[in-house]
Coordinates of C-alpha atoms in Angstrom, one line a residue:
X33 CA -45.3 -40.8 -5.7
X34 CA -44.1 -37.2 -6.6
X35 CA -42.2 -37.2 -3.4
X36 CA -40.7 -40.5 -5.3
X37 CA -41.9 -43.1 -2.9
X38 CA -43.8 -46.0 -4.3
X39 CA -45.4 -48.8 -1.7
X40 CA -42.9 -47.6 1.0
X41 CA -40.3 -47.5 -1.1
X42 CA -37.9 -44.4 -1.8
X43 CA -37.0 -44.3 -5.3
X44 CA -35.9 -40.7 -6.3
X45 CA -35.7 -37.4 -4.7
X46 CA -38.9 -35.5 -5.0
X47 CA -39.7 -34.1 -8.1
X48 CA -43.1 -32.1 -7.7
X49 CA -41.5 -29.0 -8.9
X50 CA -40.3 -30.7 -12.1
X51 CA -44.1 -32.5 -12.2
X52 CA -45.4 -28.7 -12.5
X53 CA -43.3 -27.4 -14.5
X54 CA -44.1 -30.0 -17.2
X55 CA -47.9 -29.5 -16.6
X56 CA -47.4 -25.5 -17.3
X57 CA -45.3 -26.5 -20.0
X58 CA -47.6 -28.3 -21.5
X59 CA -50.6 -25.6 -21.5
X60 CA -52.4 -26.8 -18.2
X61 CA -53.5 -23.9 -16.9
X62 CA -54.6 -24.3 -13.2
X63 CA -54.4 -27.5 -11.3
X64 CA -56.9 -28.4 -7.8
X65 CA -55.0 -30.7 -6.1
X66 CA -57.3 -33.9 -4.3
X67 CA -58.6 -33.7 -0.9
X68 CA -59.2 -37.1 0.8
X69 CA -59.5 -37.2 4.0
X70 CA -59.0 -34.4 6.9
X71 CA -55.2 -34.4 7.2
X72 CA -54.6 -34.7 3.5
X73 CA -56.8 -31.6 2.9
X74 CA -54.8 -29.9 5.0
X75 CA -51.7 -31.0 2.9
X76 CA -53.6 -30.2 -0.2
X77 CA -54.2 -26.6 1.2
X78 CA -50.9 -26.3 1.8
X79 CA -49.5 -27.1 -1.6
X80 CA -51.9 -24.8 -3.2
X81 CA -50.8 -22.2 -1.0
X82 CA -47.2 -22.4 -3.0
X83 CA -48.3 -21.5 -6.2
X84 CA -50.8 -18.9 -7.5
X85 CA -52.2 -21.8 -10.4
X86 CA -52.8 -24.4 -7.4
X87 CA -55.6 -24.8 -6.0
X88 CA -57.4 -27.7 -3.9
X89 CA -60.8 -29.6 -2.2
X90 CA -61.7 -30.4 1.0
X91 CA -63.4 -33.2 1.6
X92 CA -63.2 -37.0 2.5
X93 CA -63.3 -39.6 0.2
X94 CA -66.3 -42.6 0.5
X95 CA -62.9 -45.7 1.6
X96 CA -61.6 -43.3 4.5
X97 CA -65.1 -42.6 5.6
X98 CA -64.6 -44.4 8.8
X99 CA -62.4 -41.7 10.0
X100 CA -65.8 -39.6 11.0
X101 CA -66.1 -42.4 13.7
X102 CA -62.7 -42.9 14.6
X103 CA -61.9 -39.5 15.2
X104 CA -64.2 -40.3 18.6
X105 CA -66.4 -37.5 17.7
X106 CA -67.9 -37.6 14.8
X107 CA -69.6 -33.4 15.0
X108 CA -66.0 -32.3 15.7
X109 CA -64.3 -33.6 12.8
X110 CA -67.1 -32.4 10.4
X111 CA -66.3 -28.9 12.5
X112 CA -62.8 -29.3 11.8
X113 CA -63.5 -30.0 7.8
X114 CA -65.6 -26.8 7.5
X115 CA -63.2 -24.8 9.4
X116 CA -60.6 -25.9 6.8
X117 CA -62.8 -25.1 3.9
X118 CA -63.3 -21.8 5.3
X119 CA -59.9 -20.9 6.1
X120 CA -58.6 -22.2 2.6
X121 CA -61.8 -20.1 0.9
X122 CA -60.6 -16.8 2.5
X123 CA -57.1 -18.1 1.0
X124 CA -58.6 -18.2 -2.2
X125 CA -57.7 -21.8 -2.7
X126 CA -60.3 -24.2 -1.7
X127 CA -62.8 -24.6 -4.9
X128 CA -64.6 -27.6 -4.1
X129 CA -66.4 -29.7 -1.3
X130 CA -64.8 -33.7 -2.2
X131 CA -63.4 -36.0 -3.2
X132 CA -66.4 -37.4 -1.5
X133 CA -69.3 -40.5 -3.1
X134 CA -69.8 -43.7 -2.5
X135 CA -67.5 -46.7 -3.3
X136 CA -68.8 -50.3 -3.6
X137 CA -65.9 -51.9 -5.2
X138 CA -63.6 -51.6 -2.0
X139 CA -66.0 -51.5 1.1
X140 CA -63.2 -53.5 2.6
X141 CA -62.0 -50.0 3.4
X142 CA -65.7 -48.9 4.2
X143 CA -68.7 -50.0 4.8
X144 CA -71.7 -48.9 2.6
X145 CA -73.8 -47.8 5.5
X146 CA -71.3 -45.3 6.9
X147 CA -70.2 -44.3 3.3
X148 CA -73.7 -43.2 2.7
X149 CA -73.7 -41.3 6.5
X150 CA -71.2 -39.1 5.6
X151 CA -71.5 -38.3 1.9
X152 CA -75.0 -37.4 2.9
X153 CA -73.5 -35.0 5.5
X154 CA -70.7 -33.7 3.4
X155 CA -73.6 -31.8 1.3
X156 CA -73.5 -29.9 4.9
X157 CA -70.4 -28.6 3.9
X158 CA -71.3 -27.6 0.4
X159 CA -73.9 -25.8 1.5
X160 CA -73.0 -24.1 4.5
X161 CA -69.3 -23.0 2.1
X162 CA -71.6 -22.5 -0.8
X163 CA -68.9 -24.5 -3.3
X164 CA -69.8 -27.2 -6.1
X165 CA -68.8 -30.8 -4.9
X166 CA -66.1 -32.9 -6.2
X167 CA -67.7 -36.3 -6.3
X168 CA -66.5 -40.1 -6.5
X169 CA -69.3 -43.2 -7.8
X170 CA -67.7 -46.2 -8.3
X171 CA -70.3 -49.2 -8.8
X172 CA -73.1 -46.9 -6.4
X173 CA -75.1 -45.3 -8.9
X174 CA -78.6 -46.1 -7.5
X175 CA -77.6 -44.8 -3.9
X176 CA -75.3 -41.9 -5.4
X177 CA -78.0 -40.8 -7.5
X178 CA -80.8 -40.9 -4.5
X179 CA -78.7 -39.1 -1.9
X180 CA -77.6 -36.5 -4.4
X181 CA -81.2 -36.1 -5.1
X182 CA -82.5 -35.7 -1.9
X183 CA -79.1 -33.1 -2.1
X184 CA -79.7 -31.7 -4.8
X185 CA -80.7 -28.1 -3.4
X186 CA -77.7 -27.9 -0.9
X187 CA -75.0 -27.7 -3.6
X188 CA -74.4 -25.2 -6.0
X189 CA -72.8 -27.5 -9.2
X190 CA -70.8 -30.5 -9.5
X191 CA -68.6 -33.1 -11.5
X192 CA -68.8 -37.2 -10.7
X193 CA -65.1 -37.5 -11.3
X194 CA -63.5 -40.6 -12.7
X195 CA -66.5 -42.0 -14.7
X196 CA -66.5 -45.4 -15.5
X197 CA -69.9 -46.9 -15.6
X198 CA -72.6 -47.4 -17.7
X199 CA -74.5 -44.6 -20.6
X200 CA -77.4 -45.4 -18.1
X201 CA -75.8 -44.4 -15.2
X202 CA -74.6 -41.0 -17.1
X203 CA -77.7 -40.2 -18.4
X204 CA -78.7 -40.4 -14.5
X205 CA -75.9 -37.9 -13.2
X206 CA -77.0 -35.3 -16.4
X207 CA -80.2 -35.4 -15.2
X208 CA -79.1 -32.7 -12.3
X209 CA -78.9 -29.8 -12.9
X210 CA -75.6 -28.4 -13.0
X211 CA -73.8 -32.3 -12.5
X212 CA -70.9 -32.4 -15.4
X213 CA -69.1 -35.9 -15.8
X214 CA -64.8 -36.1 -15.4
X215 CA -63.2 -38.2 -18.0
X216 CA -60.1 -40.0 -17.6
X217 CA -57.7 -42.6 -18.3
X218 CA -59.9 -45.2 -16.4
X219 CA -63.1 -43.8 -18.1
X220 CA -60.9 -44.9 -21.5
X221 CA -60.2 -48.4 -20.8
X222 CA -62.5 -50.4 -23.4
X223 CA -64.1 -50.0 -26.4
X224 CA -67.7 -50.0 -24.6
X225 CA -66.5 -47.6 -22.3
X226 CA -65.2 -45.3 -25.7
X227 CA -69.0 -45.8 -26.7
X228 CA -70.1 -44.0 -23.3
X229 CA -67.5 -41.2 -23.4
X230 CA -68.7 -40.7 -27.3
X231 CA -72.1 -39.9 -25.9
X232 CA -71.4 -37.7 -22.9
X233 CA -72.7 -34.1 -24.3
X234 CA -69.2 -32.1 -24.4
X235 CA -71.3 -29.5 -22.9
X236 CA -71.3 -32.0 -19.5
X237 CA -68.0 -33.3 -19.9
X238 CA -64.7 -32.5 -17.6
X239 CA -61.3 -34.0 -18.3
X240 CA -58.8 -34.3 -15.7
X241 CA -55.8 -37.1 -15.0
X242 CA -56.6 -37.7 -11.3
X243 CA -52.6 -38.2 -11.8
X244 CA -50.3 -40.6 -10.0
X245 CA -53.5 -42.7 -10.9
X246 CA -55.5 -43.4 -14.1
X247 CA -52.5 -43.2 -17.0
X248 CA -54.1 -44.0 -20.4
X249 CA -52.3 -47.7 -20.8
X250 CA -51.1 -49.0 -24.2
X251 CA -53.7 -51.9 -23.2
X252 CA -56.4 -49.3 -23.3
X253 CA -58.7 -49.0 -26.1
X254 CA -58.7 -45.3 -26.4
X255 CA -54.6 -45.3 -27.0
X256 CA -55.3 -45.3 -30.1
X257 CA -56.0 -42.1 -30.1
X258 CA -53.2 -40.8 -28.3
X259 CA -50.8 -38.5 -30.2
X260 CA -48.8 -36.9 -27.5
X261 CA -46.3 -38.3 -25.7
X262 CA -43.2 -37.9 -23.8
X263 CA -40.5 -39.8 -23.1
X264 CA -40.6 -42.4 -19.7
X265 CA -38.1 -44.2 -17.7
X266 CA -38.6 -46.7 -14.9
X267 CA -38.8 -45.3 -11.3
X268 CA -35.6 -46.7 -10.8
X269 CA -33.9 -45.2 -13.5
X270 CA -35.3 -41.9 -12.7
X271 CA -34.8 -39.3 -15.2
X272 CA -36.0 -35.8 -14.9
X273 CA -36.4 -35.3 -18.5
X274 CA -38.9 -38.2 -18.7
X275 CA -41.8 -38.9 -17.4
X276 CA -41.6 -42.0 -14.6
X277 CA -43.5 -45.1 -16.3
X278 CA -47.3 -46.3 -14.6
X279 CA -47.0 -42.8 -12.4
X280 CA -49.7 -40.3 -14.2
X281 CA -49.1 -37.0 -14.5
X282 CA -50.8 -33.7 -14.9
X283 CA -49.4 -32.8 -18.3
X284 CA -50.8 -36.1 -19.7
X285 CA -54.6 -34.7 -19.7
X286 CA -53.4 -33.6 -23.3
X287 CA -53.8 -37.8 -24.2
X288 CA -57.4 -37.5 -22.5
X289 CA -58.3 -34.9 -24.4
X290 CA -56.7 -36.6 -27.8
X291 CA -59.0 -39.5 -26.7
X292 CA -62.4 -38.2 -26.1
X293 CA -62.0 -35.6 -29.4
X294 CA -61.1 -39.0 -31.3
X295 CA -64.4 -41.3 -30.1
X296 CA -66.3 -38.4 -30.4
X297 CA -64.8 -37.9 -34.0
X298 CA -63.9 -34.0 -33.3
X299 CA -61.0 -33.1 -35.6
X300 CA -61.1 -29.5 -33.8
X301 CA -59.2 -30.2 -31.1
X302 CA -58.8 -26.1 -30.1
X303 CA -62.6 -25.6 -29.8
X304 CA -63.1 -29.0 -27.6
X305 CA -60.6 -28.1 -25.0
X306 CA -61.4 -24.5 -24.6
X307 CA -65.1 -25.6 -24.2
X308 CA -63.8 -28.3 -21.3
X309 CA -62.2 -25.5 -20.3
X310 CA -65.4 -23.1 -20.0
X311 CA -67.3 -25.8 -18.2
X312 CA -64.0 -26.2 -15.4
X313 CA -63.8 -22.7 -14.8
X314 CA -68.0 -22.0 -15.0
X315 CA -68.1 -25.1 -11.7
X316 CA -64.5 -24.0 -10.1
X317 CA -63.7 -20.8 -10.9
X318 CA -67.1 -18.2 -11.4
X319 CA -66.2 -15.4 -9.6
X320 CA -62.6 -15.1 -11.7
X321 CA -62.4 -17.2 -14.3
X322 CA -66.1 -16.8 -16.3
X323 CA -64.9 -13.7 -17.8
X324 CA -61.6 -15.2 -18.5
X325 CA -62.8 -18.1 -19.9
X326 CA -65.2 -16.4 -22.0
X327 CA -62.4 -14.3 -23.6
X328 CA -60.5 -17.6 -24.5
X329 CA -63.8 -18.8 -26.4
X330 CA -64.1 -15.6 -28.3
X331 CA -60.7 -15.0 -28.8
X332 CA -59.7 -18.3 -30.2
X333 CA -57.0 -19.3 -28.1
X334 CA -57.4 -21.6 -25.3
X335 CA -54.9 -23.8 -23.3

């Protein structure tokens, strides 16, 4: 979408540049770009090779799991993902092992039996690169939460990213150690999953946009909430002043944070974000960033 196609469709010249520049504008700090699957880590590497705040994951996502497989040998293409991860590590870029998890609302894309194969051998990868895991549950808690534990040993720290099920469910991932939970728009939807958000321990808790997807909606409950905004035109009416409407975007983790400080009732909305902050940079970032981060929390100023 930021290179301005939409379902096939071109609809404006690419704007990715522009999409930064509002993030940094904004006060986002860093940004790790999504690996899915083996080609689009590549791509991710490469776009966090163009800017000294960008940085990315390597990994394959639970829907394109089938690629192991398809690849004709499956050993290889694991081969291929660590050599990645290692190249982009010496790079200083690659921070995490993901987006990788199960998925049992769209096994049409994959099914649950080779999800499970290669989650369970994508801990490989954390643990021979020695990275936290970026990690995807979507309606797979019981089996996410049994592989991880048998896991649990092989990966330094992680984040379940995208969080929309239930305060059992969370109170599962928090009981690993070092597991924090990523908020987003789709974790905001309704007011029972505000109620579940309003109990996460901020301690836990990551934000994040997973931008093009996951926009807080004016149909969601937590919009309420929401005090920033910018303006938005239509894809078709692109306008690089304005953000393009239904297409997320990095800046916009500023209404997630509004959101979670206002379910959770936190009128200091400094001290939430640069303790968000801390726990980002304490999974992503430890050999640079703790120090850093500390300095913010001392200091008083965070992004």
């Amino acid at each position: 979408m930021f290179k301005g196609i939409y379902h096939g469709k071109h609809c404006h010249v690419s704007d990715i540049a522009i999409v930064l520049s509002r993030a940094w504008s904004a006060g986002v700090d860093r940004i790790i770009v999504t690996g899915g699957s083996l080609e689009e880590s590549k791509e991710a590497l490469a776009i966090a090779e163009t800017d000294g705040r960008l940085f990315c994951t390597v990994g394959v996502h639970p829907t394109r799991c089938k690629e192991f497989e398809e690849s004709g040998d499956p050993e290889k293409h694991f081969q291929a993902l660590l050599s990645l991860a290692q190249e982009g590590i010496e790079k200083g870029k690659v921070v995490a092992i993901g987006e990788c998890g199960l998925d049992y609302d769209r096994l049409h894309f994959c099914p649950a039996e080779i999800q499970k194969k290669y989650f369970e051998k994508q801990f490989e990868l954390a643990y021979a690169t020695k990275l936290p895991m970026f990690l995807h549950m979507r309606a797979a808690a019981y089996d996410f939460c049994e592989i991880v534990e048998r896991n649990k040993d092989r990966f330094t720290a992680g984040v379940t990213h995208s969080f929309t099920d239930t305060a059992e469910d969370s109170d599962k991932l928090l009981s690993f150690k070092n597991m924090y939970i990523g908020v987003n728009g789709c974790s905001l939807k309704t007011s029972e999953n505000l109620d579940v958000v309003r109990d996460i321990p901020i301690e836990r808790m990551m934000i994040e946009t997973d931008s093009p997807y996951c926009e807080i909606k004016n149909t969601h409950a937590g919009i309420k909430f929401v005090k920033s905004v910018w303006p938005s035109k239509k894809k078709e009416k692109y306008d690089q002043e304005s953000i393009v409407k239904g297409r997320n975007e990095p800046c916009l983790v500023w209404q997630v944070l509004e959101v979670v400080a206002g379910c959770k009732g936190i009128s200091d909305i400094e001290q939430l974000s640069r303790t968000i902050y801390h726990n980002t940079c304490r999974v992503f970032f430890p050999q640079d960033l703790d120090s850093a981060a500390d300095a913010l929390l001392s200091s008083g100023h965070g992004p």
